[in-house]
Coordinates of C-alpha atoms and ligand atoms in Angstrom, one line a residue:
X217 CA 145.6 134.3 90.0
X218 CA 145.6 130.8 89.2
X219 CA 148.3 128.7 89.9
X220 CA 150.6 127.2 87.2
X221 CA 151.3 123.6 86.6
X222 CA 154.8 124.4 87.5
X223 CA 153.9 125.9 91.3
X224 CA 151.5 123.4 92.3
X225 CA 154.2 120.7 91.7
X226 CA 156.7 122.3 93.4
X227 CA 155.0 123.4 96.7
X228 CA 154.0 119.4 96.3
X229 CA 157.5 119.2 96.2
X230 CA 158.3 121.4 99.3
X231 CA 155.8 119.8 101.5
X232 CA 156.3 116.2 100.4
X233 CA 160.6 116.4 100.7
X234 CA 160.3 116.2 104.6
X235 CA 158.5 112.8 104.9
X236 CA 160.4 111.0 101.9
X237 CA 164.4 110.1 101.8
X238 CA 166.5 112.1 99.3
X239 CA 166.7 108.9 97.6
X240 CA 163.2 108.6 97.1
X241 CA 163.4 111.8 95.8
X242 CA 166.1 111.6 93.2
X243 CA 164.9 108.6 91.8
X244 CA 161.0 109.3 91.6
X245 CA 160.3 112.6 92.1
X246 CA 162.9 114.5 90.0
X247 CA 162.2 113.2 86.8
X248 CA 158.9 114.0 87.0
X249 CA 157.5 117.3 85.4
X250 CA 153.7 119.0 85.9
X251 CA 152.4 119.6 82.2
X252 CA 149.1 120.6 82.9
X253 CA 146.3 121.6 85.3
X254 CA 142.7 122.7 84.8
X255 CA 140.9 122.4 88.1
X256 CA 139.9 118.9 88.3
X257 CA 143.2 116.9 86.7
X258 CA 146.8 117.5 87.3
X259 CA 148.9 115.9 84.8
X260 CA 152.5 114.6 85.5
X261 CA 154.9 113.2 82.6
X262 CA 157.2 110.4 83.5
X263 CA 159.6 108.9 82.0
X264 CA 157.9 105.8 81.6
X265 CA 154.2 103.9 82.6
X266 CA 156.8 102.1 86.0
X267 CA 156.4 105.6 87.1
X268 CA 153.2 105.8 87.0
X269 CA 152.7 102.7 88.7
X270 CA 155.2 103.2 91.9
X271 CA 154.0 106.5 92.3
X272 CA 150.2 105.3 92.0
X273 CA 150.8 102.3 94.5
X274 CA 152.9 104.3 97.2
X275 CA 151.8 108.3 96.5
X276 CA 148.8 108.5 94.7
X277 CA 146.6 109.8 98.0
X278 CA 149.4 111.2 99.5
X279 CA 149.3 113.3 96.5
X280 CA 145.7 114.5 95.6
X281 CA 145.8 115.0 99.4
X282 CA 148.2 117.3 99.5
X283 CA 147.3 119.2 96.0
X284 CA 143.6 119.6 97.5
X285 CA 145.6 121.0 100.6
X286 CA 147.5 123.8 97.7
X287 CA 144.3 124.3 95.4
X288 CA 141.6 124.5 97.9
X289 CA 139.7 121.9 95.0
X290 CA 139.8 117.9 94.6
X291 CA 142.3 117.2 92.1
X292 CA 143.2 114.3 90.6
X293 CA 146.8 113.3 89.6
X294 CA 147.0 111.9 85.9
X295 CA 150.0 110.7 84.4
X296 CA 151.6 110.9 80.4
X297 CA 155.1 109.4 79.3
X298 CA 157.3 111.2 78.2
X299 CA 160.0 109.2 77.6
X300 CA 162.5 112.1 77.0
X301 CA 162.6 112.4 80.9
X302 CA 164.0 109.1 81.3
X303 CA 167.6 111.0 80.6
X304 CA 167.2 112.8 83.3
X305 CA 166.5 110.1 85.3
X306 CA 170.0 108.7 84.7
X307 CA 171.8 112.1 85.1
X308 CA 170.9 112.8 88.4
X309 CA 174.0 115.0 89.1
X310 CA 173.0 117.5 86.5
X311 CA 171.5 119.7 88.5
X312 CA 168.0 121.6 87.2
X313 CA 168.5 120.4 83.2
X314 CA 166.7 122.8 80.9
X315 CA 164.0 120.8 79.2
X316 CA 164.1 121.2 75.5
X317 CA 162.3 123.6 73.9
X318 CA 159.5 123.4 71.7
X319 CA 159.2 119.9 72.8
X320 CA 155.1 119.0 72.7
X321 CA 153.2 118.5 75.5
X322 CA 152.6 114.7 75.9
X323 CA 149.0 113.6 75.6
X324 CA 147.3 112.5 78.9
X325 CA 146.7 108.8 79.0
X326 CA 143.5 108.4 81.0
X327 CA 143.5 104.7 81.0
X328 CA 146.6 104.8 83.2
X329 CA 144.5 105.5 85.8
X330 CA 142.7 103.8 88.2
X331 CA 138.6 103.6 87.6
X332 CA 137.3 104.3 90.6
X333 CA 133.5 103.9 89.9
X334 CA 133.8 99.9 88.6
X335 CA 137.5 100.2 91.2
X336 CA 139.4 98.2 88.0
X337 CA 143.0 98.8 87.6
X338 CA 144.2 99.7 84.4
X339 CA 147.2 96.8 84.4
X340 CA 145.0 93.9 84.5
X341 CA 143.9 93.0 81.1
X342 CA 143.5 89.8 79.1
X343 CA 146.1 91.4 76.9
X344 CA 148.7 91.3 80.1
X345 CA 147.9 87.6 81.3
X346 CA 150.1 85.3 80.0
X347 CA 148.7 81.7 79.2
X348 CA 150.7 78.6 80.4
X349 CA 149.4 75.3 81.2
X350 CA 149.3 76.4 84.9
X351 CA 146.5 79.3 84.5
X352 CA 145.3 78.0 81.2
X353 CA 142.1 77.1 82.0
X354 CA 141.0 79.6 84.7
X355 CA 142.2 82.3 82.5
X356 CA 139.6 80.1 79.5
X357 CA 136.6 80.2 81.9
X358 CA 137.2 84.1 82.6
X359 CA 137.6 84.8 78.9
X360 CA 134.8 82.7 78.2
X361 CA 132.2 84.9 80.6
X362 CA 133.6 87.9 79.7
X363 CA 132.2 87.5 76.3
X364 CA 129.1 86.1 77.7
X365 CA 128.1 87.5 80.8
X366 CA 125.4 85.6 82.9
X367 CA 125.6 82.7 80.1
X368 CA 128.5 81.4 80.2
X369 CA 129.4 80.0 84.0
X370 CA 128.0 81.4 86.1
X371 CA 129.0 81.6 88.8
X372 CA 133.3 81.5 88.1
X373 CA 135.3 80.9 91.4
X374 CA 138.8 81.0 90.6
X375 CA 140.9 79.7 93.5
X376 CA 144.7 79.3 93.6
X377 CA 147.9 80.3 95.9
X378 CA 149.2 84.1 97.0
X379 CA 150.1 86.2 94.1
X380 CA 149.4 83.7 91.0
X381 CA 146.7 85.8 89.0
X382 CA 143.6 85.7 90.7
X383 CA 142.8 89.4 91.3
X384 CA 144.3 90.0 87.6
X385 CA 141.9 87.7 85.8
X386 CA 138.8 89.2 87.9
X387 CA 139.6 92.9 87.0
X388 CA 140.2 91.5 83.0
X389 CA 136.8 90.1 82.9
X390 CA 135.8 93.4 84.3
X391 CA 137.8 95.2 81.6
X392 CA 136.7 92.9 78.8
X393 CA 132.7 93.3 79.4
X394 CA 133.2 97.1 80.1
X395 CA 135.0 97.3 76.6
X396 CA 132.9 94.6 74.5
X397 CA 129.0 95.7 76.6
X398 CA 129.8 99.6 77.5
X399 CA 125.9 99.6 79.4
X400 CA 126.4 96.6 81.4
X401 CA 127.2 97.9 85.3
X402 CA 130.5 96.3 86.5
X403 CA 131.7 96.0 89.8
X404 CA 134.8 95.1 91.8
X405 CA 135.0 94.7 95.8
X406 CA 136.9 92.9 97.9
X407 CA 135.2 90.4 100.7
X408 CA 136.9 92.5 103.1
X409 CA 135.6 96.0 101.8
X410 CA 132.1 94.3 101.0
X411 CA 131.8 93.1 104.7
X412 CA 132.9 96.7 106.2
X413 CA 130.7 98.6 103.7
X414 CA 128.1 96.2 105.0
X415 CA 128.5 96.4 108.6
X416 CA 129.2 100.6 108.3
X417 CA 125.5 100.5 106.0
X418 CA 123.8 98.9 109.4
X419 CA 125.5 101.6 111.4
X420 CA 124.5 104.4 109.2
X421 CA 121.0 103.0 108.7
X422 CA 121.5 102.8 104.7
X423 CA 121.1 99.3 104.3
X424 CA 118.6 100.6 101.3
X425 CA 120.9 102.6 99.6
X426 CA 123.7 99.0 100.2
X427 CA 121.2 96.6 98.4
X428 CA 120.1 99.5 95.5
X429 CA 123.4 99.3 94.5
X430 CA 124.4 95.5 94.5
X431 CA 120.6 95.0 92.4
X432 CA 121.6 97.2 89.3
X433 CA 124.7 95.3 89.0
X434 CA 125.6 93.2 85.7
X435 CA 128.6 91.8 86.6
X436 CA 129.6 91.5 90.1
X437 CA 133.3 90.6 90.8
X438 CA 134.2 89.6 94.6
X439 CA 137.7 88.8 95.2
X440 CA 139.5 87.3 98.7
X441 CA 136.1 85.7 99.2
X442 CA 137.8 83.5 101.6
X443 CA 137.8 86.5 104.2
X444 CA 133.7 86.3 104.8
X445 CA 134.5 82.9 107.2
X446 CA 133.0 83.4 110.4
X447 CA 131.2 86.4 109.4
X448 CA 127.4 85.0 109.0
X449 CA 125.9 88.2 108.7
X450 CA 128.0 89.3 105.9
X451 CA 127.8 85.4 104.7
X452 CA 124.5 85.7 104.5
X453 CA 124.0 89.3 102.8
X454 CA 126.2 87.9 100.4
X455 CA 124.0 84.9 99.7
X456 CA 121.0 87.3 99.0
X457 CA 123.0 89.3 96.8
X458 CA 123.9 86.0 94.9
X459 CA 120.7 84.9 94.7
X460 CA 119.3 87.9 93.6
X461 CA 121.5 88.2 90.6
X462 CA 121.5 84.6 89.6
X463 CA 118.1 85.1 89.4
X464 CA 118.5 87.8 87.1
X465 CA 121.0 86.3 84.6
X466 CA 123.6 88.6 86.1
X467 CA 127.4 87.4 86.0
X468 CA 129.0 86.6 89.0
X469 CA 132.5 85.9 89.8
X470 CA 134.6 85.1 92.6
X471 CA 138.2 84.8 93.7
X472 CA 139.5 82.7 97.0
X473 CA 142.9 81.4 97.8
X474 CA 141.5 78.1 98.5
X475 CA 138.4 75.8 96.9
X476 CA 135.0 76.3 98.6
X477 CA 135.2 73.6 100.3
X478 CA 138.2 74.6 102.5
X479 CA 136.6 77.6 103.6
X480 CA 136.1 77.2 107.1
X481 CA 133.2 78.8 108.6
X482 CA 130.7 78.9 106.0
X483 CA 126.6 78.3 106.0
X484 CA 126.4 75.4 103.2
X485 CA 123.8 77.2 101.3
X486 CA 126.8 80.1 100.3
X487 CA 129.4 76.9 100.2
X488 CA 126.6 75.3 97.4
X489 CA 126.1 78.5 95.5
X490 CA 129.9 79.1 95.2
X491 CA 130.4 75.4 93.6
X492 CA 126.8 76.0 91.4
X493 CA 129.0 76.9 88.4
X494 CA 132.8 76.2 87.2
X495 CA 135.8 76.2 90.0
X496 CA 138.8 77.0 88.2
X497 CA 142.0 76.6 89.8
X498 CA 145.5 78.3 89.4
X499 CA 148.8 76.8 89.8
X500 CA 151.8 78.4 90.4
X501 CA 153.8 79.1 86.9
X502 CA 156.2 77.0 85.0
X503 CA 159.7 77.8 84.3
X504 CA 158.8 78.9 80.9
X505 CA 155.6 80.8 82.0
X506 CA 157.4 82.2 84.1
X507 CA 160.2 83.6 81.7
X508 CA 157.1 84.7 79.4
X509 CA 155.8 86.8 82.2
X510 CA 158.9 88.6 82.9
X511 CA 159.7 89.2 79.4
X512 CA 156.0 90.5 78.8
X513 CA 156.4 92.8 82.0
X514 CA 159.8 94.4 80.8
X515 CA 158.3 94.5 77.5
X516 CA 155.0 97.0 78.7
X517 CA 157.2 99.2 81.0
X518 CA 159.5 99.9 78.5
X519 CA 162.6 97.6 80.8
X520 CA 165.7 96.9 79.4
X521 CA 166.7 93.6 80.9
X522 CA 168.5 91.5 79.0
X523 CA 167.5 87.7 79.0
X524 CA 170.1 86.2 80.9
X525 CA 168.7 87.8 83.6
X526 CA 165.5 87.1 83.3
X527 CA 166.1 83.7 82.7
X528 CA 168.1 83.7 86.0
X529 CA 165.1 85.2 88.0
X530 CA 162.5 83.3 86.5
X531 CA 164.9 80.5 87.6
X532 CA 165.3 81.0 91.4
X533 CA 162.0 82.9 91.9
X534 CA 159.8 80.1 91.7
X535 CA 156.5 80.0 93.8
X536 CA 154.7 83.2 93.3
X537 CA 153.8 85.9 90.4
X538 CA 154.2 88.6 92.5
X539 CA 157.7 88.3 94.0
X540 CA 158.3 87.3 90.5
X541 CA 157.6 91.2 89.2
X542 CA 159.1 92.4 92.6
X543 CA 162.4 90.7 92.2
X544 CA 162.3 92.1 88.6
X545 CA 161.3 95.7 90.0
X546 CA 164.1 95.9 92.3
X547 CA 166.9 95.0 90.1
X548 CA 165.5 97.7 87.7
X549 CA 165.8 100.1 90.3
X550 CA 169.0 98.9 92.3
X551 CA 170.2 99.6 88.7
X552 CA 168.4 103.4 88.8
X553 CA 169.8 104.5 91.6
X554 CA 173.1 103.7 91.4
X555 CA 173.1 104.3 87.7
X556 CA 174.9 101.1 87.0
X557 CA 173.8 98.5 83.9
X558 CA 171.9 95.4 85.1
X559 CA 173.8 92.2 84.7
X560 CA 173.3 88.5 86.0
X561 CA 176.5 89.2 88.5
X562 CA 174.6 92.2 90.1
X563 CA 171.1 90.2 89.7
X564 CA 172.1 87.7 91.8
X565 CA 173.3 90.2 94.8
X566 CA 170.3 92.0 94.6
X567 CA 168.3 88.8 95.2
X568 CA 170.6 87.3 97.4
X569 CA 168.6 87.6 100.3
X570 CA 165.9 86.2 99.0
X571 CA 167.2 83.5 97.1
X572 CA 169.7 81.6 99.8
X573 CA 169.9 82.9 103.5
X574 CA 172.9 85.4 103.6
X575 CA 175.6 83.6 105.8
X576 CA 176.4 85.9 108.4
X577 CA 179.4 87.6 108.1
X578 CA 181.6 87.7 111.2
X579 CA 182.9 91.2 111.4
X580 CA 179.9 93.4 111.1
X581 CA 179.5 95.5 114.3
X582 CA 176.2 96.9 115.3
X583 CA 178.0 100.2 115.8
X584 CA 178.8 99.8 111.5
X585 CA 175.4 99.5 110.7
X586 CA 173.8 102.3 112.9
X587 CA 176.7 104.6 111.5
X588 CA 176.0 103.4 107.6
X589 CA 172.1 103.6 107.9
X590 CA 171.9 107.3 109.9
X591 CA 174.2 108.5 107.0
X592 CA 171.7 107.3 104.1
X593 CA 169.2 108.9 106.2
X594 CA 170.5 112.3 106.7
X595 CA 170.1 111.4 110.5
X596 CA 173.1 112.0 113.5
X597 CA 174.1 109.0 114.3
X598 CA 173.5 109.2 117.8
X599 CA 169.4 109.4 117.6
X600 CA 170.3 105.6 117.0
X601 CA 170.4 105.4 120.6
X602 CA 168.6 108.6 121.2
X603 CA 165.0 108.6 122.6
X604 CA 163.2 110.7 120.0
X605 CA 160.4 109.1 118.1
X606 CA 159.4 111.0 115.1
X607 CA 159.1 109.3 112.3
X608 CA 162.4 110.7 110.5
X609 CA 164.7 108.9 113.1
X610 CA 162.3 106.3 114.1
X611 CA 162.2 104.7 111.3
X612 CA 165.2 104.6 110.2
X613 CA 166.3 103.3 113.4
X614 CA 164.1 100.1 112.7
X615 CA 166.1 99.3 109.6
X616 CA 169.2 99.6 111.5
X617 CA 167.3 97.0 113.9
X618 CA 166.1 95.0 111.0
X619 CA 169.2 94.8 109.4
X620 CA 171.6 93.9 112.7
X621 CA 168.9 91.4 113.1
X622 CA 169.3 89.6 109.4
X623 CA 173.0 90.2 109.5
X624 CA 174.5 89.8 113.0
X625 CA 174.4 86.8 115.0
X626 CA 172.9 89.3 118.2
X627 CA 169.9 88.2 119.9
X628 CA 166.9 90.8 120.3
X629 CA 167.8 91.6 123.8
X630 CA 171.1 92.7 122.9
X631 CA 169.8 94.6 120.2
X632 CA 167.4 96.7 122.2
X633 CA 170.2 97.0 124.7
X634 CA 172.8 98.9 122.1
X635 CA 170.0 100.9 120.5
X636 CA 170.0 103.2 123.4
X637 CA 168.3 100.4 126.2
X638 CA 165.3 99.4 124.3
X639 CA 163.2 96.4 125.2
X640 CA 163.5 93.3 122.4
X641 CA 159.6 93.4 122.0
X642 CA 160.7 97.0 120.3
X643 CA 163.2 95.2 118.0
X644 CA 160.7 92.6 116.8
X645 CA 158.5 94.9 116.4
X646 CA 161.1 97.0 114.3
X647 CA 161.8 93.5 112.1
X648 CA 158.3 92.9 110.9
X649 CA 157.4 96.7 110.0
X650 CA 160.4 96.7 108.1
X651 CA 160.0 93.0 106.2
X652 CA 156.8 94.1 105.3
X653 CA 157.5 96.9 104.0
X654 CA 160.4 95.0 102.0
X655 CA 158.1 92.8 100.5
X656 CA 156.1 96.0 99.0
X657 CA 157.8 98.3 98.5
X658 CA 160.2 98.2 95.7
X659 CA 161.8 101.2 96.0
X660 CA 162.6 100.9 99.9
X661 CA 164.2 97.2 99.2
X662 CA 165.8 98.2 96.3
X663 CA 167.7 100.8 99.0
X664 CA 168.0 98.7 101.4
X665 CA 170.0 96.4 99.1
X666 CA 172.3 98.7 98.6
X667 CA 172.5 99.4 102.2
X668 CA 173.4 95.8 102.6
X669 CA 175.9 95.9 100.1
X670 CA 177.8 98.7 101.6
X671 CA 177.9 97.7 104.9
X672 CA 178.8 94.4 104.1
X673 CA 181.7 95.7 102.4
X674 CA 182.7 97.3 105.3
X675 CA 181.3 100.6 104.8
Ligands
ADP186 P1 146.5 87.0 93.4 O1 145.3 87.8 93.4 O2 146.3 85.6 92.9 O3 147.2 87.1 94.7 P2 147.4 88.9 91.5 O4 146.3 88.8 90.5 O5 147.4 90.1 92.3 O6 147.5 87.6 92.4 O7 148.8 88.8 90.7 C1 150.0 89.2 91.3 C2 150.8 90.0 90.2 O8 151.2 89.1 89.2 C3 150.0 91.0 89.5 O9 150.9 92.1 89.3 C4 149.6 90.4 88.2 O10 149.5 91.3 87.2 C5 150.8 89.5 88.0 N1 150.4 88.2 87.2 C6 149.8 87.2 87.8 N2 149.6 86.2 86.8 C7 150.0 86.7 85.7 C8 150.1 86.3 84.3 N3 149.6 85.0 84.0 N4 150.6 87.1 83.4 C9 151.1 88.3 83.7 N5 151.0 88.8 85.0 C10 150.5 88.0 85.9
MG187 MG1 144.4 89.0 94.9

């Protein structure tokens, strides 16, 4: 017999509750209902398009993984809101709340998803960029060959800082000429994936099959272009791509985090190809730009953040789209898990680490920290010191490094020492996994806020 909706999910469930926190779980997972299954698509409602996003970003493999695991066929996750789940969200101590009946099934929204054939996201539109004098004309030039592909500039290198728009405005021209020329063939590709799709083609002896499908292309985006220096082989596959297409009146567009001219470790002929059409620079975002984005952001996920606030973050978070949305992000869900309101008092704890450098407060013991982090995890207390290493004590063992590193005044030595004799390479180690996995993942800073909170209040 075919399995239900309902018994897919919750073997998902069961499998998945092992490898995530109950946190995670309560604030991600719960609220989230199967609706519908037919062979090739499971559909998930949640409560709103957030959801959809986090769980894409952190779960979506994880997840078609594990249903092909359950259904023996290749599934892909979809997502509907329902925004009737958001309740539930918020009443997390209600245990199992009957949903209410006669309810309709929500409607699938394909164009949530990710399009894996052109690899465009569904989030970066036109619609979603906000103009301000500091992307105004980058985002002109896109717009501009979007509605004219191979006539307008061609080609477009966009270049600017980390995290201001570039990789958005690519994926919107795709979008744009998919919508406004459905034949035209679009494609997206990173430098990096272009050069290890290139180099695994010379492995596998398909180079054929690699240059078939760069020449059928109409509009060829390449983003991180700055990643080919050095690489002359790939430089120069690239070039004949280029060429190829130029030739043809094909668009093409590129992305870089600095000018061509700044790219070390290029052949000139790629260097003058790049600069053979309009360089278009971004800048990072005024204060009112800024503001505009955040509103427009809490505005399409359906936020409730009331301007004070964002004011206040637009104000301190200064240099970079990105931590812009993430600072925004985590006060949203600091505010979800503990269920509490989101205010400017509250805003500025979550942020305070990243806003000023937390003073270090005298009286936090190592011993404090170990005790408050092995409880959020579920974990005894003594694996802090313990010599297992599976992942379910390891790791939270490195945010109890990470965080007597950020809020003691201990060196690493010491550290290693009171985590049961461990060397200090393993508790710098410890501190990068875990600030990078701060700075994306929402969810896991958001908790580790509130982590900081309590053991700065003494527990
Ligand atoms: P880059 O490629 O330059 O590092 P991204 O394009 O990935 O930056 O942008 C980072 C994040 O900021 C994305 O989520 C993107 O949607 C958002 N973003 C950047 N610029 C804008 C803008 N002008 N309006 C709305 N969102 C923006
Ligand atoms: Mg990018």
């Amino acid at each position: 017999m075919p399995l239900t909706p309902e018994q897919i999910w919750n073997k998902v469930i069961a499998n998945l509750k092992d490898s995530i926190s109950p946190e995670t779980y309560e604030l991600w997972f719960k609220p989230i209902n199967a609706v519908s299954f037919d062979d090739k698509f499971l559909n998930l409602s949640v409560p709103n398009k957030f959801f959809s996003d986090w769980i894409q970003d952190h779960f979506q493999e994880t997840l078609e993984n594990l249903i092909g695991q359950i259904t023996g066929s290749e599934v892909k996750v979809i997502y509907s809101v329902d925004p009737n789940s958001r309740k539930l969200m918020l009443e997390t101590e209600n245990e199992d709340p009957v949903p209410p009946e006669n309810e309709p099934t929500p409607k699938p929204v394909p164009e949530t998803s990710f399009n894996e054939a052109m690899q465009l996201y569904p989030k970066y539109t036109f619609k979603q960029f906000v103009v301000g004098g500091s992307n105004q004309f980058a985002q002109a030039t896109a717009e501009a060959v979007a509605n004219a592909p191979g006539n307008a500039y061609n080609p477009l290198f966009i270049y600017g800082g980390v995290g201001l728009g570039k990789t958005h405005l690519l994926q919107a021209i795709g979008h744009h000429v998919k919508e406004k020329f459905p034949r035209l063939s679009v494609f997206y590709i990173t430098a990096e994936r272009f050069t290890n799709e290139f180099i695994e083609s010379i492995q596998k002896k398909q180079m054929i099959a690699f240059r078939a499908k760069y020449r059928n292309l109409d509009l060829f985006l390449i983003d991180d272009v700055q990643f080919i220096s050095g690489k002359p082989s790939s430089q120069e596959e690239l070039f004949h791509v280029f060429n190829s297409m130029y030739g043809a009146h094909k668009q093409v567009a590129f992305a870089s985090d600095r000018p061509p001219k700044d790219i070390q470790k290029l052949v000139e002929r790629l260097r003058s190809r790049f600069q053979w059409g309009v360089i278009a620079d971004i800048q990072p975002p005024d204060l009112e730009t800024r503001v505009a984005i955040l509103r427009a952001k809490a505005e399409s996920e359906k936020l409730f953040v009331p301007d004070d606030v964002l004011l206040f973050i637009a104000g301190e978070i200064t240099a970079n789209i990105r931590d812009l949305e993430g600072s925004l992000i985590r006060i949203v869900a600091f505010s979800h898990v503990t269920g509490t309101e989101i205010n400017i008092d509250r805003a500025k704890e979550i942020l305070k680490d990243i806003i000023t450098k937390d003073e270090i407060v005298g009286q936090i013991t190592i011993d404090s920290i170990q005790k408050i982090v092995a409880r959020h995890f579920n974990i005894d207390f003594r694996d802090m010191k313990s010599k297992r290493r599976t992942a379910t004590i390891a790791f939270p063992r490195q945010l109890a490094m990470y965080l007597t590193r950020t809020l003691t005044e201990f060196s690493t030595t010491e550290i290693g020492g009171s985590f049961g004799g461990r060397d200090h390479t393993t508790v710098m180690y410890a501190n990068e996994k875990i600030k990078a996995k701060l700075s994306n993942d929402p969810y896991f800073a958001a908790l580790a806020n509130k982590i900081i909170l309590e053991i700065k209040s003494g527990g």
